[in-house]
């Protein structure tokens, strides 16, 4: 077996299971989970109807490149959503459907990285653990950039030693961030593009939460948008990852895409052809329908807005917690150790959260996630409100 498999750390939810293995949740209260970021809003009926209406096409082998109809729907959405120049995205060359962004983030890394002794994959910290695992199994070292309250949860890219950029082959950014919800400003994205030019690395932007934002607030900017603002309509060295999981409440559909630099996507398509992960045709047709509709996305935003409004009103004066720029997570500071907070909240109030330290790495004695927990507001509005009241009672009951 690949020796690098031994370097993989347990996934956060494996650590969580171990942490609470001996905890008996309060049997007097029904369980409410705010731990896993799995959307619970209903999937759009028209998407499911499209899927069902095309089930007979499951008898046809799909191509790795995907249907032109899907690629065109994605390109049209990107141009409209991120204000790109008309015609700047060629559906044949600049867009590639993927079976969920988790597998795409991982496989793109395998295709993009060369196994050089000093090569780095750079990522934020805290981070989506696929970034780290993809780097390790590509045979290179991950390098972490702390995101905390001191830098508004966006890495301080200007403070990075040039030697890191010289060794960097791939930079992962996540905007809006998981778990922080921070959005990277367009000026920072432009700076990163110039750094990529100077040091010859690829920027991979995970934008899976970009469509979950306050309904009356500006939509988060994206990496391709930053490219366009610089007149870089070839999107050189830049790729973005998007998904229907969060935008459209379709996590089980396993449907997303990678878009950007055609010079990067061409060899990545070759890799995927060997990798063997083409999207089934019924899924492609259902996905095209989802990308062409915005009404259900607007409704989704309204539902999350109602949850943030209600939960923050309950918790705002007992926890150090702020409304995120976007996404559906809260990232509060805990008044006690985050692991103890998680165990006791479950035992006493039957509410599940994730310790922040499980989503981060300790570097030079500092873990930027320690002392925080991630709360995913994915349950119903009623359950989120009930969970918030239970959390409030727990916090109020802690010794001062």
mmCIF file of C-alpha atoms in Angstrom:
data_model
loop_
_atom_site.group_PDB
_atom_site.id
_atom_site.type_symbol
_atom_site.label_atom_id
_atom_site.label_comp_id
_atom_site.label_asym_id
_atom_site.label_seq_id
_atom_site.Cartn_x
_atom_site.Cartn_y
_atom_site.Cartn_z
ATOM 1 C CA UNK A 1 0.000 0.000 0.000
ATOM 2 C CA UNK A 2 1.005 3.627 -0.517
ATOM 3 C CA UNK A 3 3.125 4.627 2.484
ATOM 4 C CA UNK A 4 1.645 8.125 2.371
ATOM 5 C CA UNK A 5 -1.694 6.675 3.523
ATOM 6 C CA UNK A 6 -0.131 6.394 6.971
ATOM 7 C CA UNK A 7 0.279 10.178 7.063
ATOM 8 C CA UNK A 8 -3.435 10.890 6.752
ATOM 9 C CA UNK A 9 -5.022 12.192 9.932
ATOM 10 C CA UNK A 10 -8.438 10.984 11.109
ATOM 11 C CA UNK A 11 -11.285 12.956 9.609
ATOM 12 C CA UNK A 12 -12.862 15.501 12.019
ATOM 13 C CA UNK A 13 -15.958 13.368 12.467
ATOM 14 C CA UNK A 14 -13.853 10.320 13.361
ATOM 15 C CA UNK A 15 -12.246 12.420 16.092
ATOM 16 C CA UNK A 16 -15.684 13.611 17.176
ATOM 17 C CA UNK A 17 -16.975 10.036 17.427
ATOM 18 C CA UNK A 18 -14.014 9.120 19.617
ATOM 19 C CA UNK A 19 -14.514 12.209 21.788
ATOM 20 C CA UNK A 20 -18.158 11.428 22.522
ATOM 21 C CA UNK A 21 -17.931 7.621 22.521
ATOM 22 C CA UNK A 22 -18.577 7.438 26.256
ATOM 23 C CA UNK A 23 -21.081 10.318 26.376
ATOM 24 C CA UNK A 24 -24.747 9.555 26.971
ATOM 25 C CA UNK A 25 -26.833 12.351 25.440
ATOM 26 C CA UNK A 26 -29.588 13.673 27.683
ATOM 27 C CA UNK A 27 -32.449 11.200 27.044
ATOM 28 C CA UNK A 28 -35.030 13.788 28.121
ATOM 29 C CA UNK A 29 -34.271 15.885 25.032
ATOM 30 C CA UNK A 30 -34.467 14.938 21.362
ATOM 31 C CA UNK A 31 -31.202 15.045 19.469
ATOM 32 C CA UNK A 32 -30.335 18.133 17.410
ATOM 33 C CA UNK A 33 -27.227 17.966 15.245
ATOM 34 C CA UNK A 34 -25.325 21.103 14.273
ATOM 35 C CA UNK A 35 -22.171 19.124 13.581
ATOM 36 C CA UNK A 36 -22.240 17.946 9.952
ATOM 37 C CA UNK A 37 -22.636 20.547 7.200
ATOM 38 C CA UNK A 38 -25.238 18.533 5.293
ATOM 39 C CA UNK A 39 -28.050 20.733 3.944
ATOM 40 C CA UNK A 40 -31.482 19.684 5.174
ATOM 41 C CA UNK A 41 -33.695 22.021 3.146
ATOM 42 C CA UNK A 42 -35.812 20.156 0.571
ATOM 43 C CA UNK A 43 -34.182 19.503 -2.786
ATOM 44 C CA UNK A 44 -35.796 21.464 -5.645
ATOM 45 C CA UNK A 45 -38.704 19.338 -6.951
ATOM 46 C CA UNK A 46 -38.033 20.254 -10.598
ATOM 47 C CA UNK A 47 -34.475 18.869 -10.310
ATOM 48 C CA UNK A 48 -35.739 15.567 -8.928
ATOM 49 C CA UNK A 49 -38.396 15.444 -11.626
ATOM 50 C CA UNK A 50 -35.740 15.952 -14.318
ATOM 51 C CA UNK A 51 -33.658 13.200 -12.754
ATOM 52 C CA UNK A 52 -36.601 10.795 -12.678
ATOM 53 C CA UNK A 53 -37.690 11.658 -16.232
ATOM 54 C CA UNK A 54 -34.287 10.625 -17.586
ATOM 55 C CA UNK A 55 -33.577 7.443 -15.652
ATOM 56 C CA UNK A 56 -33.609 5.373 -18.835
ATOM 57 C CA UNK A 57 -30.418 7.195 -19.845
ATOM 58 C CA UNK A 58 -28.624 5.371 -17.045
ATOM 59 C CA UNK A 59 -28.142 2.661 -19.684
ATOM 60 C CA UNK A 60 -25.742 4.930 -21.597
ATOM 61 C CA UNK A 61 -22.050 5.370 -20.764
ATOM 62 C CA UNK A 62 -21.386 9.035 -19.966
ATOM 63 C CA UNK A 63 -18.286 10.769 -21.273
ATOM 64 C CA UNK A 64 -15.823 12.323 -18.849
ATOM 65 C CA UNK A 65 -16.183 15.699 -20.565
ATOM 66 C CA UNK A 66 -19.919 15.607 -19.972
ATOM 67 C CA UNK A 67 -22.885 16.731 -22.004
ATOM 68 C CA UNK A 68 -22.622 19.994 -23.914
ATOM 69 C CA UNK A 69 -25.977 20.975 -22.373
ATOM 70 C CA UNK A 70 -24.537 20.810 -18.851
ATOM 71 C CA UNK A 71 -21.299 22.600 -19.707
ATOM 72 C CA UNK A 72 -23.253 25.354 -21.451
ATOM 73 C CA UNK A 73 -25.560 25.780 -18.438
ATOM 74 C CA UNK A 74 -22.533 26.059 -16.138
ATOM 75 C CA UNK A 75 -20.739 28.553 -18.394
ATOM 76 C CA UNK A 76 -23.869 30.689 -18.680
ATOM 77 C CA UNK A 77 -24.279 30.668 -14.889
ATOM 78 C CA UNK A 78 -20.644 31.625 -14.271
ATOM 79 C CA UNK A 79 -20.752 34.488 -16.783
ATOM 80 C CA UNK A 80 -23.992 35.824 -15.311
ATOM 81 C CA UNK A 81 -23.110 35.299 -11.646
ATOM 82 C CA UNK A 82 -19.517 36.584 -11.707
ATOM 83 C CA UNK A 83 -19.934 39.291 -14.351
ATOM 84 C CA UNK A 84 -17.491 37.708 -16.794
ATOM 85 C CA UNK A 85 -17.026 38.939 -20.338
ATOM 86 C CA UNK A 86 -19.533 37.356 -22.740
ATOM 87 C CA UNK A 87 -17.898 34.483 -24.551
ATOM 88 C CA UNK A 88 -14.892 34.402 -22.230
ATOM 89 C CA UNK A 89 -15.788 30.902 -21.005
ATOM 90 C CA UNK A 90 -15.758 28.239 -23.697
ATOM 91 C CA UNK A 91 -17.984 25.384 -22.446
ATOM 92 C CA UNK A 92 -15.780 22.952 -24.364
ATOM 93 C CA UNK A 93 -12.468 24.101 -22.887
ATOM 94 C CA UNK A 94 -13.031 26.083 -19.690
ATOM 95 C CA UNK A 95 -15.613 23.921 -17.871
ATOM 96 C CA UNK A 96 -15.443 20.357 -16.604
ATOM 97 C CA UNK A 97 -18.280 18.636 -14.691
ATOM 98 C CA UNK A 98 -17.190 16.620 -11.640
ATOM 99 C CA UNK A 99 -18.852 14.152 -9.311
ATOM 100 C CA UNK A 100 -18.846 16.461 -6.336
ATOM 101 C CA UNK A 101 -16.137 18.907 -5.400
ATOM 102 C CA UNK A 102 -14.606 16.678 -2.740
ATOM 103 C CA UNK A 103 -13.343 14.221 -5.343
ATOM 104 C CA UNK A 104 -12.416 17.067 -7.686
ATOM 105 C CA UNK A 105 -10.337 18.934 -5.092
ATOM 106 C CA UNK A 106 -8.506 15.700 -4.380
ATOM 107 C CA UNK A 107 -8.014 14.537 -7.962
ATOM 108 C CA UNK A 108 -7.060 17.954 -9.302
ATOM 109 C CA UNK A 109 -4.221 18.027 -6.794
ATOM 110 C CA UNK A 110 -2.958 14.660 -8.006
ATOM 111 C CA UNK A 111 -2.941 15.934 -11.582
ATOM 112 C CA UNK A 112 -1.512 19.379 -10.844
ATOM 113 C CA UNK A 113 1.341 18.651 -8.435
ATOM 114 C CA UNK A 114 4.811 17.388 -9.327
ATOM 115 C CA UNK A 115 6.543 15.204 -6.727
ATOM 116 C CA UNK A 116 9.496 17.446 -6.040
ATOM 117 C CA UNK A 117 11.372 17.175 -2.722
ATOM 118 C CA UNK A 118 10.584 20.707 -1.547
ATOM 119 C CA UNK A 119 7.158 21.206 -3.170
ATOM 120 C CA UNK A 120 4.293 22.655 -1.120
ATOM 121 C CA UNK A 121 0.521 22.762 -1.278
ATOM 122 C CA UNK A 122 -0.525 25.853 0.666
ATOM 123 C CA UNK A 123 -3.916 26.136 2.364
ATOM 124 C CA UNK A 124 -5.784 28.129 4.994
ATOM 125 C CA UNK A 125 -5.924 26.865 8.574
ATOM 126 C CA UNK A 126 -8.644 25.922 9.587
ATOM 127 C CA UNK A 127 -9.431 24.136 6.359
ATOM 128 C CA UNK A 128 -11.406 21.454 4.549
ATOM 129 C CA UNK A 129 -9.357 18.337 5.280
ATOM 130 C CA UNK A 130 -9.346 17.174 1.661
ATOM 131 C CA UNK A 131 -6.731 19.877 0.923
ATOM 132 C CA UNK A 132 -4.293 18.268 3.331
ATOM 133 C CA UNK A 133 -4.989 14.676 2.315
ATOM 134 C CA UNK A 134 -4.687 15.529 -1.366
ATOM 135 C CA UNK A 135 -1.286 17.115 -0.770
ATOM 136 C CA UNK A 136 0.051 14.192 1.239
ATOM 137 C CA UNK A 137 -1.103 11.591 -1.285
ATOM 138 C CA UNK A 138 0.372 13.668 -4.103
ATOM 139 C CA UNK A 139 3.700 13.239 -2.342
ATOM 140 C CA UNK A 140 4.235 16.850 -1.246
ATOM 141 C CA UNK A 141 4.002 18.754 2.023
ATOM 142 C CA UNK A 142 1.027 20.860 3.119
ATOM 143 C CA UNK A 143 1.785 24.348 4.410
ATOM 144 C CA UNK A 144 -0.794 26.092 6.591
ATOM 145 C CA UNK A 145 -1.756 29.775 6.808
ATOM 146 C CA UNK A 146 -3.503 30.685 10.048
ATOM 147 C CA UNK A 147 -6.955 32.288 9.833
ATOM 148 C CA UNK A 148 -8.097 33.868 13.079
ATOM 149 C CA UNK A 149 -9.755 36.959 14.471
ATOM 150 C CA UNK A 150 -6.529 38.941 14.089
ATOM 151 C CA UNK A 151 -6.701 38.733 10.291
ATOM 152 C CA UNK A 152 -10.508 38.629 9.967
ATOM 153 C CA UNK A 153 -10.196 34.904 9.188
ATOM 154 C CA UNK A 154 -8.447 35.554 5.853
ATOM 155 C CA UNK A 155 -4.778 34.493 5.632
ATOM 156 C CA UNK A 156 -2.255 37.309 5.844
ATOM 157 C CA UNK A 157 -0.790 36.543 2.437
ATOM 158 C CA UNK A 158 1.454 39.615 2.525
ATOM 159 C CA UNK A 159 3.397 38.222 5.487
ATOM 160 C CA UNK A 160 4.295 34.936 3.792
ATOM 161 C CA UNK A 161 7.998 34.447 3.222
ATOM 162 C CA UNK A 162 8.826 34.509 -0.523
ATOM 163 C CA UNK A 163 10.524 31.120 -0.111
ATOM 164 C CA UNK A 164 7.111 29.589 0.584
ATOM 165 C CA UNK A 165 5.720 30.997 -2.651
ATOM 166 C CA UNK A 166 8.794 29.738 -4.516
ATOM 167 C CA UNK A 167 8.083 26.202 -3.272
ATOM 168 C CA UNK A 168 4.312 26.473 -3.707
ATOM 169 C CA UNK A 169 2.831 24.489 -6.575
ATOM 170 C CA UNK A 170 -0.806 24.812 -5.588
ATOM 171 C CA UNK A 171 -2.558 27.340 -3.345
ATOM 172 C CA UNK A 172 -5.966 26.384 -1.977
ATOM 173 C CA UNK A 173 -8.251 29.200 -0.964
ATOM 174 C CA UNK A 174 -11.781 28.796 0.376
ATOM 175 C CA UNK A 175 -14.127 31.746 0.005
ATOM 176 C CA UNK A 176 -16.539 31.862 1.750
ATOM 177 C CA UNK A 177 -14.433 29.993 4.259
ATOM 178 C CA UNK A 178 -15.253 26.708 5.927
ATOM 179 C CA UNK A 179 -15.770 27.039 8.887
ATOM 180 C CA UNK A 180 -15.263 30.788 9.286
ATOM 181 C CA UNK A 181 -17.566 32.124 6.558
ATOM 182 C CA UNK A 182 -15.028 34.835 5.678
ATOM 183 C CA UNK A 183 -15.054 36.145 2.098
ATOM 184 C CA UNK A 184 -11.726 37.074 0.503
ATOM 185 C CA UNK A 185 -11.880 40.628 -0.952
ATOM 186 C CA UNK A 186 -11.339 41.070 -4.680
ATOM 187 C CA UNK A 187 -8.203 43.151 -4.057
ATOM 188 C CA UNK A 188 -6.660 40.220 -2.177
ATOM 189 C CA UNK A 189 -7.598 37.834 -4.973
ATOM 190 C CA UNK A 190 -5.933 40.165 -7.473
ATOM 191 C CA UNK A 191 -2.781 40.193 -5.340
ATOM 192 C CA UNK A 192 -2.761 36.391 -5.271
ATOM 193 C CA UNK A 193 -3.063 36.259 -9.048
ATOM 194 C CA UNK A 194 0.007 38.483 -9.376
ATOM 195 C CA UNK A 195 1.868 36.269 -6.871
ATOM 196 C CA UNK A 196 0.943 33.188 -8.904
ATOM 197 C CA UNK A 197 2.390 34.850 -11.999
ATOM 198 C CA UNK A 198 5.569 35.808 -10.174
ATOM 199 C CA UNK A 199 6.172 32.407 -8.592
ATOM 200 C CA UNK A 200 4.423 30.129 -11.099
ATOM 201 C CA UNK A 201 1.855 28.343 -8.948
ATOM 202 C CA UNK A 202 -1.822 27.436 -9.438
ATOM 203 C CA UNK A 203 -4.665 28.934 -7.420
ATOM 204 C CA UNK A 204 -7.534 26.535 -6.678
ATOM 205 C CA UNK A 205 -10.509 28.407 -5.236
ATOM 206 C CA UNK A 206 -13.109 26.374 -3.341
ATOM 207 C CA UNK A 207 -16.272 28.470 -3.689
ATOM 208 C CA UNK A 208 -18.894 25.918 -2.664
ATOM 209 C CA UNK A 209 -20.606 28.285 -0.194
ATOM 210 C CA UNK A 210 -20.667 31.316 -2.503
ATOM 211 C CA UNK A 211 -24.435 31.276 -3.022
ATOM 212 C CA UNK A 212 -25.374 31.269 0.665
ATOM 213 C CA UNK A 213 -25.256 34.901 1.738
ATOM 214 C CA UNK A 214 -27.593 37.509 3.163
ATOM 215 C CA UNK A 215 -30.320 38.138 0.561
ATOM 216 C CA UNK A 216 -29.807 41.911 0.666
ATOM 217 C CA UNK A 217 -25.987 41.770 0.724
ATOM 218 C CA UNK A 218 -23.612 41.745 -2.255
ATOM 219 C CA UNK A 219 -22.803 38.254 -3.476
ATOM 220 C CA UNK A 220 -19.287 37.039 -2.598
ATOM 221 C CA UNK A 221 -16.723 37.723 -5.307
ATOM 222 C CA UNK A 222 -14.982 34.804 -6.987
ATOM 223 C CA UNK A 223 -11.537 34.083 -8.392
ATOM 224 C CA UNK A 224 -12.675 34.161 -12.033
ATOM 225 C CA UNK A 225 -14.302 37.514 -11.313
ATOM 226 C CA UNK A 226 -10.973 38.794 -10.012
ATOM 227 C CA UNK A 227 -9.293 37.507 -13.181
ATOM 228 C CA UNK A 228 -11.832 39.332 -15.335
ATOM 229 C CA UNK A 229 -11.295 42.549 -13.373
ATOM 230 C CA UNK A 230 -7.635 42.361 -14.420
ATOM 231 C CA UNK A 231 -8.521 41.671 -18.043
ATOM 232 C CA UNK A 232 -7.267 38.075 -17.739
ATOM 233 C CA UNK A 233 -10.018 36.388 -19.697
ATOM 234 C CA UNK A 234 -7.853 33.305 -20.183
ATOM 235 C CA UNK A 235 -8.014 32.777 -16.372
ATOM 236 C CA UNK A 236 -4.362 31.736 -16.445
ATOM 237 C CA UNK A 237 -3.241 29.683 -13.421
ATOM 238 C CA UNK A 238 -6.713 29.893 -11.864
ATOM 239 C CA UNK A 239 -9.435 27.299 -11.348
ATOM 240 C CA UNK A 240 -12.628 27.414 -9.288
ATOM 241 C CA UNK A 241 -14.710 24.637 -7.751
ATOM 242 C CA UNK A 242 -18.492 24.877 -7.346
ATOM 243 C CA UNK A 243 -21.140 22.443 -6.222
ATOM 244 C CA UNK A 244 -24.896 21.918 -6.145
ATOM 245 C CA UNK A 245 -24.678 20.435 -2.644
ATOM 246 C CA UNK A 246 -25.022 23.690 -0.702
ATOM 247 C CA UNK A 247 -26.414 26.005 -3.407
ATOM 248 C CA UNK A 248 -29.288 23.706 -4.324
ATOM 249 C CA UNK A 249 -29.607 21.329 -1.331
ATOM 250 C CA UNK A 250 -28.471 18.368 -3.435
ATOM 251 C CA UNK A 251 -25.542 16.836 -1.506
ATOM 252 C CA UNK A 252 -26.467 13.313 -2.581
ATOM 253 C CA UNK A 253 -26.469 14.188 -6.273
ATOM 254 C CA UNK A 254 -22.652 14.486 -6.160
ATOM 255 C CA UNK A 255 -22.579 17.152 -8.815
ATOM 256 C CA UNK A 256 -20.229 20.079 -9.261
ATOM 257 C CA UNK A 257 -17.728 21.511 -11.689
ATOM 258 C CA UNK A 258 -14.225 22.874 -12.129
ATOM 259 C CA UNK A 259 -13.789 25.923 -14.355
ATOM 260 C CA UNK A 260 -10.992 28.251 -15.377
ATOM 261 C CA UNK A 261 -7.688 27.968 -17.205
ATOM 262 C CA UNK A 262 -8.155 25.731 -20.266
ATOM 263 C CA UNK A 263 -4.439 24.905 -20.235
ATOM 264 C CA UNK A 264 -4.924 23.304 -16.810
ATOM 265 C CA UNK A 265 -8.249 21.631 -17.503
ATOM 266 C CA UNK A 266 -7.022 19.819 -20.634
ATOM 267 C CA UNK A 267 -4.474 17.629 -18.807
ATOM 268 C CA UNK A 268 -6.871 17.318 -15.867
ATOM 269 C CA UNK A 269 -9.474 15.910 -18.282
ATOM 270 C CA UNK A 270 -6.912 13.313 -19.351
ATOM 271 C CA UNK A 271 -6.348 12.407 -15.695
ATOM 272 C CA UNK A 272 -10.108 12.117 -15.100
ATOM 273 C CA UNK A 273 -10.532 9.908 -18.157
ATOM 274 C CA UNK A 274 -8.184 7.395 -16.531
ATOM 275 C CA UNK A 275 -9.605 8.075 -13.085
ATOM 276 C CA UNK A 276 -13.019 6.942 -14.331
ATOM 277 C CA UNK A 277 -15.463 9.254 -12.579
ATOM 278 C CA UNK A 278 -17.814 10.480 -15.292
ATOM 279 C CA UNK A 279 -21.162 11.850 -14.120
ATOM 280 C CA UNK A 280 -24.235 9.743 -15.050
ATOM 281 C CA UNK A 281 -26.349 11.331 -17.768
ATOM 282 C CA UNK A 282 -29.546 11.601 -15.663
ATOM 283 C CA UNK A 283 -27.490 13.473 -13.060
ATOM 284 C CA UNK A 284 -26.046 15.763 -15.726
ATOM 285 C CA UNK A 285 -29.478 16.699 -17.061
ATOM 286 C CA UNK A 286 -30.811 17.329 -13.549
ATOM 287 C CA UNK A 287 -27.723 19.427 -12.801
ATOM 288 C CA UNK A 288 -28.199 21.549 -15.914
ATOM 289 C CA UNK A 289 -31.747 22.306 -14.761
ATOM 290 C CA UNK A 290 -30.449 23.349 -11.324
ATOM 291 C CA UNK A 291 -27.762 25.694 -12.699
ATOM 292 C CA UNK A 292 -30.347 27.414 -14.899
ATOM 293 C CA UNK A 293 -32.681 28.283 -12.020
ATOM 294 C CA UNK A 294 -32.151 30.986 -9.376
ATOM 295 C CA UNK A 295 -35.556 31.059 -7.685
ATOM 296 C CA UNK A 296 -34.796 28.090 -5.449
ATOM 297 C CA UNK A 297 -31.408 29.607 -4.555
ATOM 298 C CA UNK A 298 -33.038 32.846 -3.437
ATOM 299 C CA UNK A 299 -35.481 30.887 -1.295
ATOM 300 C CA UNK A 300 -32.574 28.957 0.210
ATOM 301 C CA UNK A 301 -30.885 32.220 1.225
ATOM 302 C CA UNK A 302 -34.040 33.452 2.909
ATOM 303 C CA UNK A 303 -34.258 30.274 4.974
ATOM 304 C CA UNK A 304 -30.666 30.580 6.193
ATOM 305 C CA UNK A 305 -31.127 34.291 6.887
ATOM 306 C CA UNK A 306 -34.073 33.495 9.158
ATOM 307 C CA UNK A 307 -31.933 30.991 11.079
ATOM 308 C CA UNK A 308 -29.020 33.395 11.542
ATOM 309 C CA UNK A 309 -31.384 36.145 12.695
ATOM 310 C CA UNK A 310 -33.074 33.907 15.263
ATOM 311 C CA UNK A 311 -29.995 32.091 16.573
ATOM 312 C CA UNK A 312 -27.819 35.186 16.889
ATOM 313 C CA UNK A 313 -30.572 36.998 18.778
ATOM 314 C CA UNK A 314 -30.547 34.152 21.319
ATOM 315 C CA UNK A 315 -26.787 33.628 21.573
ATOM 316 C CA UNK A 316 -25.365 37.060 20.820
ATOM 317 C CA UNK A 317 -25.095 38.229 24.420
ATOM 318 C CA UNK A 318 -23.818 34.961 25.949
ATOM 319 C CA UNK A 319 -21.233 33.849 23.373
ATOM 320 C CA UNK A 320 -18.513 35.619 21.421
ATOM 321 C CA UNK A 321 -20.117 34.955 18.038
ATOM 322 C CA UNK A 322 -20.540 37.006 14.870
ATOM 323 C CA UNK A 323 -22.602 36.662 11.726
ATOM 324 C CA UNK A 324 -20.316 35.289 8.973
ATOM 325 C CA UNK A 325 -19.840 37.000 5.634
ATOM 326 C CA UNK A 326 -21.491 33.999 3.962
ATOM 327 C CA UNK A 327 -22.046 30.255 4.321
ATOM 328 C CA UNK A 328 -24.192 28.491 6.913
ATOM 329 C CA UNK A 329 -21.750 28.055 9.820
ATOM 330 C CA UNK A 330 -21.323 29.877 13.086
ATOM 331 C CA UNK A 331 -17.780 29.893 14.504
ATOM 332 C CA UNK A 332 -18.166 31.047 18.136
ATOM 333 C CA UNK A 333 -15.423 31.288 20.687
ATOM 334 C CA UNK A 334 -16.117 28.955 23.601
ATOM 335 C CA UNK A 335 -15.815 30.151 27.202
ATOM 336 C CA UNK A 336 -14.131 26.837 28.069
ATOM 337 C CA UNK A 337 -12.054 24.226 26.218
ATOM 338 C CA UNK A 338 -13.786 23.373 22.929
ATOM 339 C CA UNK A 339 -13.658 19.596 23.489
ATOM 340 C CA UNK A 340 -15.164 19.921 26.959
ATOM 341 C CA UNK A 341 -17.803 22.306 25.575
ATOM 342 C CA UNK A 342 -18.732 19.719 22.919
ATOM 343 C CA UNK A 343 -18.958 16.800 25.356
ATOM 344 C CA UNK A 344 -20.957 18.630 27.993
ATOM 345 C CA UNK A 345 -23.352 20.253 25.510
ATOM 346 C CA UNK A 346 -24.179 16.814 24.129
ATOM 347 C CA UNK A 347 -24.456 15.144 27.544
ATOM 348 C CA UNK A 348 -26.572 17.846 29.142
ATOM 349 C CA UNK A 349 -28.583 19.239 26.217
ATOM 350 C CA UNK A 350 -28.318 16.673 23.362
ATOM 351 C CA UNK A 351 -26.937 19.191 20.859
ATOM 352 C CA UNK A 352 -23.999 18.102 18.672
ATOM 353 C CA UNK A 353 -21.281 20.511 17.472
ATOM 354 C CA UNK A 354 -17.678 20.066 16.275
ATOM 355 C CA UNK A 355 -14.626 21.214 18.275
ATOM 356 C CA UNK A 356 -12.771 23.832 16.281
ATOM 357 C CA UNK A 357 -9.394 22.218 16.935
ATOM 358 C CA UNK A 358 -10.519 19.235 14.818
ATOM 359 C CA UNK A 359 -10.789 21.485 11.763
ATOM 360 C CA UNK A 360 -7.299 22.974 12.168
ATOM 361 C CA UNK A 361 -3.678 21.966 12.662
ATOM 362 C CA UNK A 362 -1.408 23.067 15.454
ATOM 363 C CA UNK A 363 1.621 24.829 13.978
ATOM 364 C CA UNK A 364 4.437 26.059 16.222
ATOM 365 C CA UNK A 365 2.242 25.531 19.273
ATOM 366 C CA UNK A 366 -0.754 27.434 17.894
ATOM 367 C CA UNK A 367 -4.039 25.948 16.688
ATOM 368 C CA UNK A 368 -6.304 28.718 15.312
ATOM 369 C CA UNK A 369 -9.399 26.544 15.733
ATOM 370 C CA UNK A 370 -8.868 25.701 19.392
ATOM 371 C CA UNK A 371 -11.307 27.418 21.713
ATOM 372 C CA UNK A 372 -14.039 27.536 19.066
ATOM 373 C CA UNK A 373 -16.762 25.209 17.817
ATOM 374 C CA UNK A 374 -18.442 24.926 14.439
ATOM 375 C CA UNK A 375 -22.218 25.069 14.384
ATOM 376 C CA UNK A 376 -23.893 24.212 11.080
ATOM 377 C CA UNK A 377 -27.322 25.850 10.834
ATOM 378 C CA UNK A 378 -28.640 23.114 8.579
ATOM 379 C CA UNK A 379 -31.490 21.804 10.723
ATOM 380 C CA UNK A 380 -34.988 23.272 10.481
ATOM 381 C CA UNK A 381 -35.597 26.797 11.770
ATOM 382 C CA UNK A 382 -37.475 25.359 14.737
ATOM 383 C CA UNK A 383 -34.631 22.989 15.606
ATOM 384 C CA UNK A 384 -32.007 25.727 15.233
ATOM 385 C CA UNK A 385 -33.972 27.943 17.609
ATOM 386 C CA UNK A 386 -34.399 25.108 20.094
ATOM 387 C CA UNK A 387 -30.689 24.276 19.865
ATOM 388 C CA UNK A 388 -29.793 27.922 20.443
ATOM 389 C CA UNK A 389 -31.875 28.076 23.615
ATOM 390 C CA UNK A 390 -30.256 24.882 24.889
ATOM 391 C CA UNK A 391 -26.773 26.269 24.131
ATOM 392 C CA UNK A 392 -27.687 29.483 25.918
ATOM 393 C CA UNK A 393 -28.858 27.578 29.005
ATOM 394 C CA UNK A 394 -25.662 25.531 28.971
ATOM 395 C CA UNK A 395 -23.425 28.601 28.722
ATOM 396 C CA UNK A 396 -25.367 30.428 31.420
ATOM 397 C CA UNK A 397 -24.897 27.428 33.695
ATOM 398 C CA UNK A 398 -21.106 27.382 33.381
ATOM 399 C CA UNK A 399 -19.114 28.473 36.455
ATOM 400 C CA UNK A 400 -18.003 32.107 36.210
#
